[in-house]
Short mmCIF file of C-alpha atoms and ligand atoms in Angstrom, two decimals:
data_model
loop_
_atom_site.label_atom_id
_atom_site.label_comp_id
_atom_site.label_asym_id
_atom_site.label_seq_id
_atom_site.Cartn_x
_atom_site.Cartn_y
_atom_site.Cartn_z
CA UNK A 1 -129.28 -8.73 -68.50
CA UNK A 2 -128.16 -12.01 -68.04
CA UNK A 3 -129.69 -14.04 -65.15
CA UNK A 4 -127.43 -14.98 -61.49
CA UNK A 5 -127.69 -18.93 -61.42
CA UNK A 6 -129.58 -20.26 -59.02
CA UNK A 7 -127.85 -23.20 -56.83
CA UNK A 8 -127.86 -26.63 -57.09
CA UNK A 9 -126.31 -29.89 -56.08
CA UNK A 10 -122.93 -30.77 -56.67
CA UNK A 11 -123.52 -33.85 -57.37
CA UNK A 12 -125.80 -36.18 -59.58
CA UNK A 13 -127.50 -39.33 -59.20
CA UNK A 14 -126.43 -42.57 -59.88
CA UNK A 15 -128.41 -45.06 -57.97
CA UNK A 16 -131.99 -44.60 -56.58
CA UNK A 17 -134.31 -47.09 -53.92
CA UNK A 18 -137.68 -46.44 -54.52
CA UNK A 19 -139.73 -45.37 -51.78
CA UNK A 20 -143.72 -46.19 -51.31
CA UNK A 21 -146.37 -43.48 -50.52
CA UNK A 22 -148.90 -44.64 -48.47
CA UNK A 23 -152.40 -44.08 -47.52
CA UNK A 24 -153.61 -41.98 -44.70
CA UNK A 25 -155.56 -44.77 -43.36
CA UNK A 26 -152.86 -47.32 -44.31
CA UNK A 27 -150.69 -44.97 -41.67
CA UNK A 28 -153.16 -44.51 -39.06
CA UNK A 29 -153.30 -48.77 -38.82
CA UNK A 30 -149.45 -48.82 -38.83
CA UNK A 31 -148.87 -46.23 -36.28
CA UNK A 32 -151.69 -48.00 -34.10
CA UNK A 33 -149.68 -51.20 -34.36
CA UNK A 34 -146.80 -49.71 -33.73
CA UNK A 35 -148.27 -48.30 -30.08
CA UNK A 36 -147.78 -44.33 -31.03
CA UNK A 37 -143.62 -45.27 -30.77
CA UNK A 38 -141.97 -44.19 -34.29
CA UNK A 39 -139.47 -46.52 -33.50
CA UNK A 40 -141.63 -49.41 -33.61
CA UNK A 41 -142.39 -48.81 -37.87
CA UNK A 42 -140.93 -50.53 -39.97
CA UNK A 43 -138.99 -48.47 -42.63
CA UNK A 44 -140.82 -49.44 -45.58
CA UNK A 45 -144.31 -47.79 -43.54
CA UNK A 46 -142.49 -44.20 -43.86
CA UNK A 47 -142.17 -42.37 -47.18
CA UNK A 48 -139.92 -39.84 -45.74
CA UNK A 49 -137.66 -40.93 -43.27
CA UNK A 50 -136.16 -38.15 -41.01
CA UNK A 51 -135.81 -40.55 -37.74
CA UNK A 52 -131.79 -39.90 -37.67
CA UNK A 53 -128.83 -38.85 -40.15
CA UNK A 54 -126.97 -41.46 -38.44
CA UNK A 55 -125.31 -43.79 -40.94
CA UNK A 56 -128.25 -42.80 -43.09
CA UNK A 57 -126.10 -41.35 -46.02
CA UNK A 58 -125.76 -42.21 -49.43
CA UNK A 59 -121.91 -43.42 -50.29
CA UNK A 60 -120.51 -41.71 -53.72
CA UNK A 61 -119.83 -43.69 -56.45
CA UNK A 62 -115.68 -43.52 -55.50
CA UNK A 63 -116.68 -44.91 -51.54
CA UNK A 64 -118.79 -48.07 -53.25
CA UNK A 65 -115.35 -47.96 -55.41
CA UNK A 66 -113.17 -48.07 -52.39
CA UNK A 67 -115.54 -50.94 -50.66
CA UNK A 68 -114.63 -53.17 -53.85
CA UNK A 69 -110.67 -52.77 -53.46
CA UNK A 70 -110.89 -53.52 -49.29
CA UNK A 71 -107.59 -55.54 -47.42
CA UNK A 72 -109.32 -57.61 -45.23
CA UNK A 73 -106.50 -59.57 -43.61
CA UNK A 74 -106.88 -59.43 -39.70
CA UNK A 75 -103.92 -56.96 -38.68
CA UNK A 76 -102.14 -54.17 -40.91
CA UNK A 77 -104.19 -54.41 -43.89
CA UNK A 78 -103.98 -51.85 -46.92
CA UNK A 79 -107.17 -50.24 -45.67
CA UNK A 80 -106.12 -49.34 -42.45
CA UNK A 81 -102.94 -47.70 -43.72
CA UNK A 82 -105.50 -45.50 -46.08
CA UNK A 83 -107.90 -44.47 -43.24
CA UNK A 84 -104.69 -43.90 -40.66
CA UNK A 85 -103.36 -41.83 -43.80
CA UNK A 86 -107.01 -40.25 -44.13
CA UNK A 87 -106.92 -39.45 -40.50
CA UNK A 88 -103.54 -37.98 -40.33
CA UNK A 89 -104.24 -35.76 -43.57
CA UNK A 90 -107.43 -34.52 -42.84
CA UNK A 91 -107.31 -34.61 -38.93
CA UNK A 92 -103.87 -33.93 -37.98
CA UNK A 93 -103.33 -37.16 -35.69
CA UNK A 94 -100.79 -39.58 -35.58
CA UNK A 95 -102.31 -42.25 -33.22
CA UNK A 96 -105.77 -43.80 -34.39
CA UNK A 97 -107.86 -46.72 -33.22
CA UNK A 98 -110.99 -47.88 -35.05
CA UNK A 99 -114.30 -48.74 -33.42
CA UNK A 100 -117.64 -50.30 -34.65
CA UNK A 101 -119.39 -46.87 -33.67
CA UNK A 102 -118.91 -43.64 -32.10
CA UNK A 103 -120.05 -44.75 -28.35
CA UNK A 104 -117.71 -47.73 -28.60
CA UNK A 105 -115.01 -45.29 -28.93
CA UNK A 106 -116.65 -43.10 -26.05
CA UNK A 107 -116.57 -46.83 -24.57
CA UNK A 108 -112.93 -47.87 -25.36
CA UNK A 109 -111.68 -43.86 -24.69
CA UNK A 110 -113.66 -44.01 -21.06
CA UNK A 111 -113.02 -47.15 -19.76
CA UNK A 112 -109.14 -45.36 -19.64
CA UNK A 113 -110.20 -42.13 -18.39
CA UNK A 114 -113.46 -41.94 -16.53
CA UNK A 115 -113.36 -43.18 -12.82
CA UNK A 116 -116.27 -43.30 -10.27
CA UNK A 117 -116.86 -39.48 -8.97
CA UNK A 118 -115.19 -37.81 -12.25
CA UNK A 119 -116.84 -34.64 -13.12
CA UNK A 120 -117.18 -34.11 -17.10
CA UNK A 121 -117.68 -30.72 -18.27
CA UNK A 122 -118.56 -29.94 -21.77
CA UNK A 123 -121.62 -28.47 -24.29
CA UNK A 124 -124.60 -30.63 -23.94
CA UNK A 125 -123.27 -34.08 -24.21
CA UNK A 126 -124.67 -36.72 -26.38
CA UNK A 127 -127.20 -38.89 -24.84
CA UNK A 128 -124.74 -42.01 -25.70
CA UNK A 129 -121.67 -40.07 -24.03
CA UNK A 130 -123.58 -39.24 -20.97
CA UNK A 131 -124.14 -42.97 -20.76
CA UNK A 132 -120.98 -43.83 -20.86
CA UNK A 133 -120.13 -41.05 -18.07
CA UNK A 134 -122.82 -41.55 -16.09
CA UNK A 135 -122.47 -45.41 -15.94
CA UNK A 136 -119.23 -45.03 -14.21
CA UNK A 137 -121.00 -43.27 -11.91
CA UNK A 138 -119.54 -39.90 -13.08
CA UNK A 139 -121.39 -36.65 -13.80
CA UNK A 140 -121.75 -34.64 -17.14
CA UNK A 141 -121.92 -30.74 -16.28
CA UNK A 142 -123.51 -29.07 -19.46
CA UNK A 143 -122.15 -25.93 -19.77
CA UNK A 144 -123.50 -24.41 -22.41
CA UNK A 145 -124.97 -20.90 -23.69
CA UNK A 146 -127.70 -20.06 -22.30
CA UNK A 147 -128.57 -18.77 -25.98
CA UNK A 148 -128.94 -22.30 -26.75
CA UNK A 149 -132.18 -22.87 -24.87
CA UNK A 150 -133.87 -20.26 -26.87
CA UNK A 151 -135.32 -21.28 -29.89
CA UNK A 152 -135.93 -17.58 -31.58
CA UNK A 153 -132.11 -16.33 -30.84
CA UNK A 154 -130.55 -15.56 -33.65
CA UNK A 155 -126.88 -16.31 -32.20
CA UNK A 156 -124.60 -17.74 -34.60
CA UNK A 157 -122.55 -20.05 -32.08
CA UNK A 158 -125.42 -21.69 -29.88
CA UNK A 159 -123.46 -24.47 -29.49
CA UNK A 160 -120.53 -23.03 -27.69
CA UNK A 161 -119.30 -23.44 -24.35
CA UNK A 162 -120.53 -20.96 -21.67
CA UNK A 163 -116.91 -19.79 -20.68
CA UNK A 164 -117.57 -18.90 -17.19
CA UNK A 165 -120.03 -22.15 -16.32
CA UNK A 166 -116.85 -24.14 -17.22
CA UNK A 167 -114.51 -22.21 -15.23
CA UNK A 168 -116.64 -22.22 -12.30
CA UNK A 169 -116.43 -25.78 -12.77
CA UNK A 170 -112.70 -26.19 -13.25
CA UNK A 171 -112.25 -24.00 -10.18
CA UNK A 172 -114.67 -25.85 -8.12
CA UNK A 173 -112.81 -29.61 -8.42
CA UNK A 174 -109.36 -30.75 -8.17
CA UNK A 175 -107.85 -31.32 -11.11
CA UNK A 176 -107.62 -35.23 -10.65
CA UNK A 177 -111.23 -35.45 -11.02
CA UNK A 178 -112.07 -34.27 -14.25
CA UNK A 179 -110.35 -36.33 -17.06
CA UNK A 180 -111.58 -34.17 -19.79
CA UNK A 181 -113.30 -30.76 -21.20
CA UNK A 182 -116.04 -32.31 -23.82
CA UNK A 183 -116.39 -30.16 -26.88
CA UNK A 184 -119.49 -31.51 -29.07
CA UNK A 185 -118.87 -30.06 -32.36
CA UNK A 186 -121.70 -29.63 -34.00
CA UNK A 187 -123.48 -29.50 -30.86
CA UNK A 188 -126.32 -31.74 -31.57
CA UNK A 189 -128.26 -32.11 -28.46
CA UNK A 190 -128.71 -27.85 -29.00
CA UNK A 191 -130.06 -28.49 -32.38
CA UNK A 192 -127.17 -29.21 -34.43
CA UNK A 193 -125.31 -25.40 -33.38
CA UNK A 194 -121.62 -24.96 -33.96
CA UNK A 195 -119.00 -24.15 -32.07
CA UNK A 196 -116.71 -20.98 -33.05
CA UNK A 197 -113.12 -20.92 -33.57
CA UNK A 198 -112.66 -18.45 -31.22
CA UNK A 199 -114.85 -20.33 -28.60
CA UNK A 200 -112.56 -23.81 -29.14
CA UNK A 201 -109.14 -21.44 -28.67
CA UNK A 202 -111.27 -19.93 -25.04
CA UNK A 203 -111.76 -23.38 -23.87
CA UNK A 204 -108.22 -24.88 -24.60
CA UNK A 205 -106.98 -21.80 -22.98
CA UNK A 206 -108.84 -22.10 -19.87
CA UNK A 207 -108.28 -26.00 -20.15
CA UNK A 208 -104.46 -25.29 -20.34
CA UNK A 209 -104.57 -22.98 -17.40
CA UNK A 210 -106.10 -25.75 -15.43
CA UNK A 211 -103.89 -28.57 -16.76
CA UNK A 212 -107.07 -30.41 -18.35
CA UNK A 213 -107.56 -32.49 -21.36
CA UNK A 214 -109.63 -31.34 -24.28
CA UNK A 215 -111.88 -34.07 -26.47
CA UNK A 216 -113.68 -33.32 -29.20
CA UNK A 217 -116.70 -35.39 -30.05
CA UNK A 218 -116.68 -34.86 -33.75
CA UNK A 219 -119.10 -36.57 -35.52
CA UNK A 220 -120.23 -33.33 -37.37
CA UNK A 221 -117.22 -32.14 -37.42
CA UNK A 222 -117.16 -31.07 -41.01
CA UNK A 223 -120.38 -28.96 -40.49
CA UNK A 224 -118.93 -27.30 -37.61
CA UNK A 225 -116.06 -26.10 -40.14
CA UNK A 226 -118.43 -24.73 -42.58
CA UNK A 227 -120.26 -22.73 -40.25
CA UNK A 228 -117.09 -21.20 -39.06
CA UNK A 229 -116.23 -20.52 -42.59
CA UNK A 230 -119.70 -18.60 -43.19
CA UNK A 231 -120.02 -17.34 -39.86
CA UNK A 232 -116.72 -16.32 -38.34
CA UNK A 233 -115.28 -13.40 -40.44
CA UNK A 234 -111.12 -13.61 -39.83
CA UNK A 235 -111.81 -17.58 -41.58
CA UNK A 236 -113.68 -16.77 -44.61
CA UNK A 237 -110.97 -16.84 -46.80
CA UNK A 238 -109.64 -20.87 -45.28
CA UNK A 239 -110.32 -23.99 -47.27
CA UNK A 240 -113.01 -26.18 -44.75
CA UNK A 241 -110.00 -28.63 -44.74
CA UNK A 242 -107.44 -25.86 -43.54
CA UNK A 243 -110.11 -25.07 -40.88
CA UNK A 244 -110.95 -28.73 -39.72
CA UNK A 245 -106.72 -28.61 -38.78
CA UNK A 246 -106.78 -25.53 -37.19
CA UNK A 247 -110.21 -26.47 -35.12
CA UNK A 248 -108.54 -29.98 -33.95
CA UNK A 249 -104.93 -28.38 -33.02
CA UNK A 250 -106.77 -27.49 -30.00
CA UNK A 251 -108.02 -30.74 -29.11
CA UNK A 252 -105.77 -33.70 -27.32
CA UNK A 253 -107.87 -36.86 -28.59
CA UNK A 254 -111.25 -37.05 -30.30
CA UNK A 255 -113.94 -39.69 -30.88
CA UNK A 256 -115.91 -39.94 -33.99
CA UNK A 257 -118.76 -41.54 -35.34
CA UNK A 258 -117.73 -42.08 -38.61
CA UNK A 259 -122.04 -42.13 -39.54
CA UNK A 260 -121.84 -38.83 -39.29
CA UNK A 261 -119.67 -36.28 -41.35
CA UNK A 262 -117.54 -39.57 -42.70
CA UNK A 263 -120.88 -40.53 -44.88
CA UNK A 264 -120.68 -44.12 -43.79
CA UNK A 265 -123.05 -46.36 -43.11
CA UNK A 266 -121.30 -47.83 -39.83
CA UNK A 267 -118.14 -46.96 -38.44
CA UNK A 268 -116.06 -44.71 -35.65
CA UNK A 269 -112.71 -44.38 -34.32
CA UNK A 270 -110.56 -42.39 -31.80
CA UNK A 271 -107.39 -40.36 -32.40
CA UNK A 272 -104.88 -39.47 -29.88
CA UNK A 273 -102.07 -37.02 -30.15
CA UNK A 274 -100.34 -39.07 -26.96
CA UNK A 275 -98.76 -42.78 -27.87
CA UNK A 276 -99.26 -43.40 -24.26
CA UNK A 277 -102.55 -43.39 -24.14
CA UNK A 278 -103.32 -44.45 -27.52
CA UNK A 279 -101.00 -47.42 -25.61
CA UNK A 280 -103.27 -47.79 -23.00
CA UNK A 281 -106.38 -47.75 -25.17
CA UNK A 282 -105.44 -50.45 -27.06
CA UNK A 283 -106.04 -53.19 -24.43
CA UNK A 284 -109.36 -51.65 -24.34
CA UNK A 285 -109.72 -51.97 -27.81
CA UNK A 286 -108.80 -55.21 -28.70
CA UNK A 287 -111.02 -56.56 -25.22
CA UNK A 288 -114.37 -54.60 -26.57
CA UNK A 289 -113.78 -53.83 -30.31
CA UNK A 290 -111.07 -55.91 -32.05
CA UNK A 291 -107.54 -55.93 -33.27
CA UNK A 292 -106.07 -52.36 -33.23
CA UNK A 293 -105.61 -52.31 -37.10
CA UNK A 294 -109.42 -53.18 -37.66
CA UNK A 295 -111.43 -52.58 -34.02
CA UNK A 296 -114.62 -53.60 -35.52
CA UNK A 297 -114.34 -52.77 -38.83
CA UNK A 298 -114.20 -54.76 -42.13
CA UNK A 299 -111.18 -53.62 -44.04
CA UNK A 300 -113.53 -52.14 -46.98
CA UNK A 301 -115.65 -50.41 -44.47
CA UNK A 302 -112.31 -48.83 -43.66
CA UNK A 303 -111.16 -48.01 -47.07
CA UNK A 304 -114.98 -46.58 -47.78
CA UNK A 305 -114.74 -44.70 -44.51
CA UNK A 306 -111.35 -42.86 -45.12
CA UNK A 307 -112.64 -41.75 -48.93
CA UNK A 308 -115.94 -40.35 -47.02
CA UNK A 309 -113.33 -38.17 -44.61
CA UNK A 310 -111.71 -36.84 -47.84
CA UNK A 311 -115.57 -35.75 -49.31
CA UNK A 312 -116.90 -34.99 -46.52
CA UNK A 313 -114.56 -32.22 -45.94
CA UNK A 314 -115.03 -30.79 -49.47
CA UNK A 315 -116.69 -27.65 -49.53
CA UNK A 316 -118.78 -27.80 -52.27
CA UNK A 317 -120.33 -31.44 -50.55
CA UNK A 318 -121.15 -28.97 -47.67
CA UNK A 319 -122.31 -26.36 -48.98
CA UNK A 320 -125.05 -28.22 -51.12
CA UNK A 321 -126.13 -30.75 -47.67
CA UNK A 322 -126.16 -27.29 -45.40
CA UNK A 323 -128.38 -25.33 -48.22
CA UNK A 324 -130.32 -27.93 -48.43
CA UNK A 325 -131.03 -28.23 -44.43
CA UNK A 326 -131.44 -24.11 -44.93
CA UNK A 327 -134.20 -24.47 -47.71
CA UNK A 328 -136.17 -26.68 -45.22
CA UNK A 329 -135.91 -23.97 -42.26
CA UNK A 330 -136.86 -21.28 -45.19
CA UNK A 331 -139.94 -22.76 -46.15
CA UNK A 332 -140.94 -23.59 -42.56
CA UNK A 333 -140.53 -20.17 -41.01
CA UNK A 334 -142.31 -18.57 -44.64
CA UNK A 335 -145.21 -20.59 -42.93
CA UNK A 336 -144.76 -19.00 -39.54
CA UNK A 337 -144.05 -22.53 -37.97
CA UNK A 338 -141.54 -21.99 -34.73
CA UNK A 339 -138.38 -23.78 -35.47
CA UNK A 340 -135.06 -23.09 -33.66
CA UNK A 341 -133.07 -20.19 -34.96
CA UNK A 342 -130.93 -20.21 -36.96
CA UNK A 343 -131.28 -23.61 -39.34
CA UNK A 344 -128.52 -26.34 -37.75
CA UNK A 345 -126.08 -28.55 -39.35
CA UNK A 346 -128.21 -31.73 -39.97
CA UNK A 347 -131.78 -31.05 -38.97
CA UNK A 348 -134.80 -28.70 -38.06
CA UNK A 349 -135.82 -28.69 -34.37
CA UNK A 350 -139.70 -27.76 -34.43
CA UNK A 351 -140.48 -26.32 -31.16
CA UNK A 352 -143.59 -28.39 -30.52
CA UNK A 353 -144.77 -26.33 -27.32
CA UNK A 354 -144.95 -23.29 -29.43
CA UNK A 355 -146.53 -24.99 -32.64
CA UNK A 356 -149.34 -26.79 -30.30
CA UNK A 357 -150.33 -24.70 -27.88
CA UNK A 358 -153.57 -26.15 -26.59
CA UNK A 359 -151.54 -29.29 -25.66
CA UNK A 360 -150.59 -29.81 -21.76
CA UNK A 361 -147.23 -31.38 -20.95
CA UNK A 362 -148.31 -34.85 -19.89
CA UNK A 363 -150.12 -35.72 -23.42
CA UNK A 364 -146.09 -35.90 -24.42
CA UNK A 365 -146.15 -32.63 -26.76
CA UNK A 366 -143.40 -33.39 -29.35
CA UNK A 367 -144.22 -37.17 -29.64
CA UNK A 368 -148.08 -36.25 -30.67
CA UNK A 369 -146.42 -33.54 -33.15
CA UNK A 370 -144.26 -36.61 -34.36
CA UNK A 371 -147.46 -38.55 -34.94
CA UNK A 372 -149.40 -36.28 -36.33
CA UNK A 373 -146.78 -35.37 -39.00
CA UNK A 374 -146.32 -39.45 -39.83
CA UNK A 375 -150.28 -39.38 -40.32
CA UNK A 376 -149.95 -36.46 -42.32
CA UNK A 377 -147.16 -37.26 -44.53
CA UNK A 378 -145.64 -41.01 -43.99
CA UNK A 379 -142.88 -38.64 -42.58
CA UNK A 380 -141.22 -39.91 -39.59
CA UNK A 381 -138.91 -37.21 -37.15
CA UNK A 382 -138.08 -38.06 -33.62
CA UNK A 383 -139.18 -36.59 -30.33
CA UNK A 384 -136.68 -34.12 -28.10
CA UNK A 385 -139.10 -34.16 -25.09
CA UNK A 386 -140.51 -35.82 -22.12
CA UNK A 387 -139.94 -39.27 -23.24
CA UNK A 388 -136.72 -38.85 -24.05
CA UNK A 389 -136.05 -36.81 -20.84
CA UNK A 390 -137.53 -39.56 -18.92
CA UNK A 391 -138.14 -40.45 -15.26
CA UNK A 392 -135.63 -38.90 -12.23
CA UNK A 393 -133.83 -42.04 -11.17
CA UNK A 394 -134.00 -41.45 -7.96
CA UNK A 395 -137.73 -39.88 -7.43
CA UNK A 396 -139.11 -41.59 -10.70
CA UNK A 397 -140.98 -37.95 -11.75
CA UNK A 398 -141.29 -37.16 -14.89
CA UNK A 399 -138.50 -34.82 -15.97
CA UNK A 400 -140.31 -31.91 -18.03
CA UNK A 401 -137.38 -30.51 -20.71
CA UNK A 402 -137.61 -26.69 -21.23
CA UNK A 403 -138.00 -27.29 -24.67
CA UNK A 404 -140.46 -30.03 -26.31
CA UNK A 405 -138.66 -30.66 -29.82
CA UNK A 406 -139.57 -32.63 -32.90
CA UNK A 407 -135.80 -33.16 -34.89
CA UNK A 408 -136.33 -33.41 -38.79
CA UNK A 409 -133.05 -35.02 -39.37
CA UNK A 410 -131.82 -35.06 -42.92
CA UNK A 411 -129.92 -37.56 -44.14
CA UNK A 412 -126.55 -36.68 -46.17
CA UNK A 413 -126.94 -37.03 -50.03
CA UNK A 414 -130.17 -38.64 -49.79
CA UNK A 415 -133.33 -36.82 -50.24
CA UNK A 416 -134.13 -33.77 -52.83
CA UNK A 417 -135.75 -30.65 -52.18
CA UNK A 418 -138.93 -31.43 -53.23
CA UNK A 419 -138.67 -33.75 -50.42
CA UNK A 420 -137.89 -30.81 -48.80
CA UNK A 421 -141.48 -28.71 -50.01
CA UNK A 422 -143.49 -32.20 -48.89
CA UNK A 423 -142.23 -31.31 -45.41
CA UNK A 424 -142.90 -27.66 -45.09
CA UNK A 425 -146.75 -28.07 -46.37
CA UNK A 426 -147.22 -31.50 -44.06
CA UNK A 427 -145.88 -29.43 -41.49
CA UNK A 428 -147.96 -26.13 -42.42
CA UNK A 429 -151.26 -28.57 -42.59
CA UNK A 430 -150.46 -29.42 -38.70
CA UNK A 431 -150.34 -25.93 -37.76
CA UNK A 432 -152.77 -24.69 -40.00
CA UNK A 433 -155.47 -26.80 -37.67
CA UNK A 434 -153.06 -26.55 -34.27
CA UNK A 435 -155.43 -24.92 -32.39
CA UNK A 436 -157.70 -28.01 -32.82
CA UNK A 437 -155.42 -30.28 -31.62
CA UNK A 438 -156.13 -30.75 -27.66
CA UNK A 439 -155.24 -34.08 -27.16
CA UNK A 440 -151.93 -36.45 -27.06
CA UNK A 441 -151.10 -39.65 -25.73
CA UNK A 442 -150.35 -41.46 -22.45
CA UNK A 443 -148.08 -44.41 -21.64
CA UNK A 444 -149.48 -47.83 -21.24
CA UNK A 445 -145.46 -50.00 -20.87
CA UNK A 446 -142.05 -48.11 -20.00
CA UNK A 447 -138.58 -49.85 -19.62
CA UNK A 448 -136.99 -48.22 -16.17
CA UNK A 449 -134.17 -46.55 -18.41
CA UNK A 450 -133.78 -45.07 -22.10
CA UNK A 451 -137.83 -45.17 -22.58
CA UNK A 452 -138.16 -43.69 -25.47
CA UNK A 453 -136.70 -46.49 -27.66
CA UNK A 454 -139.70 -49.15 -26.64
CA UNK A 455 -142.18 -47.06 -25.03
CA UNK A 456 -146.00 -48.24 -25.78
CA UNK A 457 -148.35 -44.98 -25.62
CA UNK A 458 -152.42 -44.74 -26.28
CA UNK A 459 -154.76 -41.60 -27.65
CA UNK A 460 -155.49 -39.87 -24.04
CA UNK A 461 -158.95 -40.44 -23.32
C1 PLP B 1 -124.04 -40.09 -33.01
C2 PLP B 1 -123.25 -39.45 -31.98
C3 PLP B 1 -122.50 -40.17 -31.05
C4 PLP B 1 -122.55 -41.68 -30.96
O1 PLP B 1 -122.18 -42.30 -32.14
P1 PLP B 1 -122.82 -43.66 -32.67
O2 PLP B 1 -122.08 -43.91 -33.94
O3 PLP B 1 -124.28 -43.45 -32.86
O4 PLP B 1 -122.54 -44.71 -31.65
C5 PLP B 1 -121.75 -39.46 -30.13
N1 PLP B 1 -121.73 -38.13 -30.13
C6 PLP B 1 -122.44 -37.40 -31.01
C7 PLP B 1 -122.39 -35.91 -30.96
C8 PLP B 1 -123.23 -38.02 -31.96
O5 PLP B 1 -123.96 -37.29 -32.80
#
């Protein structure tokens, strides 16, 4: 009998940057240094490096290509005609305005839009979107699924919109005050969940019933479209590229950070389906990004960008990243270690209240998990928890999150699986001796916003 295949990469390797191992004690003075902040190491300290998948990637062989054969004259270069092409193709927009990064096109798209007292409705927005909402002293109403804020549901669409939280919202406000319906797809904040088809079509109906925009914040756009394809029976038989159209008909404008599902390094852009406010953008544009043909963008980023839309989109590239994201969650829950259900997109959420029990809140639960995996391993996540969550403005409390995650964030293309198994069995070490771990870490400096990025902690006493 012969034997089924087992899976492997669709791709091979070309280039490699060799990565140091270190010493336990070697970490333990690093991470002292670095005040307990994972921020604060420098890269070559971690051996595994799961702090982001943010412009993290590695670039095929045909994007270097691309980089080589860039237009960079100032306005209507070569390589903005290929990523406008790239965009139109693969996106189904006509109007397009590169950015240096996803929240300067939230930046660019909201200085438009957003006025003070808007109300934005949408699926857990990105911390850099709520900035940008928030700052013009509007408010972000998360309406997501409640399914989301359990980690052991099984549901296949935690990321999508709660469909009566948003109508209660769209009946609640005049119409003048909400410029937009934000749909994160994947939704990241939730653990990198999709959102279905048929959820997208719910929310552009209600949206059209209410005369409202709809923006998609794409960045993992493409992952989204797989997991409809796996997930959502009536597409299974659609090409990812036939489903990214179908998903963005529904959408009026969308920004994008290109680090994401576009595999580059740095990059972003907005489309519009309406010239007249691709019109209006463009002021915005040229005052905070640059020309409209290049917004921040060197023309070979551009070309390298619009060949990462094309790959990205590819099935087979997808299929390999999302397995590979799956093989981590596989080995972690063979262990028993509480992750949330099912595997997302581009990371592992460890659910660091459940995997350190004998922890109270205020030793900062995920960030000691963090820690104690980077003494473990040399393998640096990111904490989802009370640092992040931060001090109420007004009251300056603490704001305890429901949920105290550590994100494993893989990078596209970048590490192998037996990465993968150093993970699991740093990870299984930690909880293997989790009952002994009783203390965390306090804070000795805080900035008064966004604390996480430079906060300086110490082992509680
Ligand atoms: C990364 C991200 C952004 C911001 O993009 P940057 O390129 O980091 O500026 C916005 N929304 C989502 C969902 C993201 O993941």
């Amino acid at each position: 009998m012969s034997m089924e295949l087992p899976f492997a990469e669709s791709y091979k390797i070309k280039m490699v940057e060799n990565i140091y191992r270190s010493t336990r004690k070697e970490r333990e003075a690093w991470i002292a240094t670095a005040k307990y902040n994972l921020f604060n190491l420098r890269s070559e300290q971690v051996y595994i490096d799961l702090l982001t998948d943010s412009g993290t990637g590695a670039m095929s062989d045909q994007q270097w290509g691309a980089l080589m054969v860039g237009d960079e004259s100032y306005a209507g270069s070569r390589s903005y005609y290929n990523f406008k092409n790239a965009v139109k193709n693969i996106l189904g927009y006509d109007y397009v305005l590169p950015t240096h990064q996803g929240r300067a096109a939230e930046n660019v798209l909201f200085s438009q839009l957003v006025k003070n007292g808007d109300i934005v409705p949408g699926n857990s927005h990105f911390d850099t979107t709520k900035g940008h909402i928030e700052f013009r002293k509007a408010t972000a109403i998360d309406c997501t699924v409640d399914e989301a804020f359990d980690t052991m549901s099984e549901c296949k669409f935690k990321g999508n919109l709660d469909l009566t939280k948003l109508e209660d919202v769209l009946k609640k406000y005049p119409k003048e005050k909400i410029p937009f319906i934000i749909v994160t797809v994947t939704n990241n904040t939730a653990g990198g969940q999709p959102v279905s088809l048929q959820n997208i079509k719910d929310v552009s109906a209600l949206a059209k019933k209410y005369g409202i925009p709809v923006l998609f914040d794409s960045a993992r756009f493409a992952e989204n479209a797989y997991f409809i394809k796996v997930r959502e029976e009536q597409y299974k038989d659609m090409s990812i590229k036939e489903i990214v159209l179908e998903m963005f008909k529904y959408a009026d404008m969308m920004t994008m950070s290109s680090k994401k599902d576009a595999i580059v390094n740095m990059g972003g852009f907005i489309a519009f389906r309406s010239q007249e406010l691709y019109r209006a953008c463009c002021v915005f544009n040229i005052m905070f990004e640059g020309y409209v043909t290049y917004g921040g963008m060197s023309g070979r980023d551009m070309n390298a960008l619009a060949v990462g839309l094309d790959e990205g989109t590819d099935f087979n590239y997808l299929e390999t990243r999302i397995k590979q994201v799956e093989y981590l969650f596989a080995l972690l829950d063979g262990y028993g270690i509480p992750c949330q259900r099912p595997a997302g997109g581009h990371a592992i959420f460890v659910d660091a209240k459940k995997m350190l029990p004998n922890l109270p809140k205020e030793h900062f639960i995920a960030q000691t998990l963090g820690i104690e995996l980077y003494l473990e391993a040399g393998i640096r996540g990111v904490e989802i928890g009370a640092l992040l969550a931060d001090r109420d403005p007004i009251t300056r409390i603490d704001r305890y999150p429901k949920l105290e995650l550590l994100r494993l964030a893989i990078p596209r293309r970048t590490y192998t699986n037996n990465h993968m198994e150093v993970i699991a069995a740093a990870l299984n070490n930690i909880y293997q001796r989790r009952e002994s771990i009783t203390k965390g870490y306090e804070i000795v400096y805080e900035a008064p916003i966004m604390r996480h990025f430079t906060v300086e902690l110490a082992p509680k006493k």
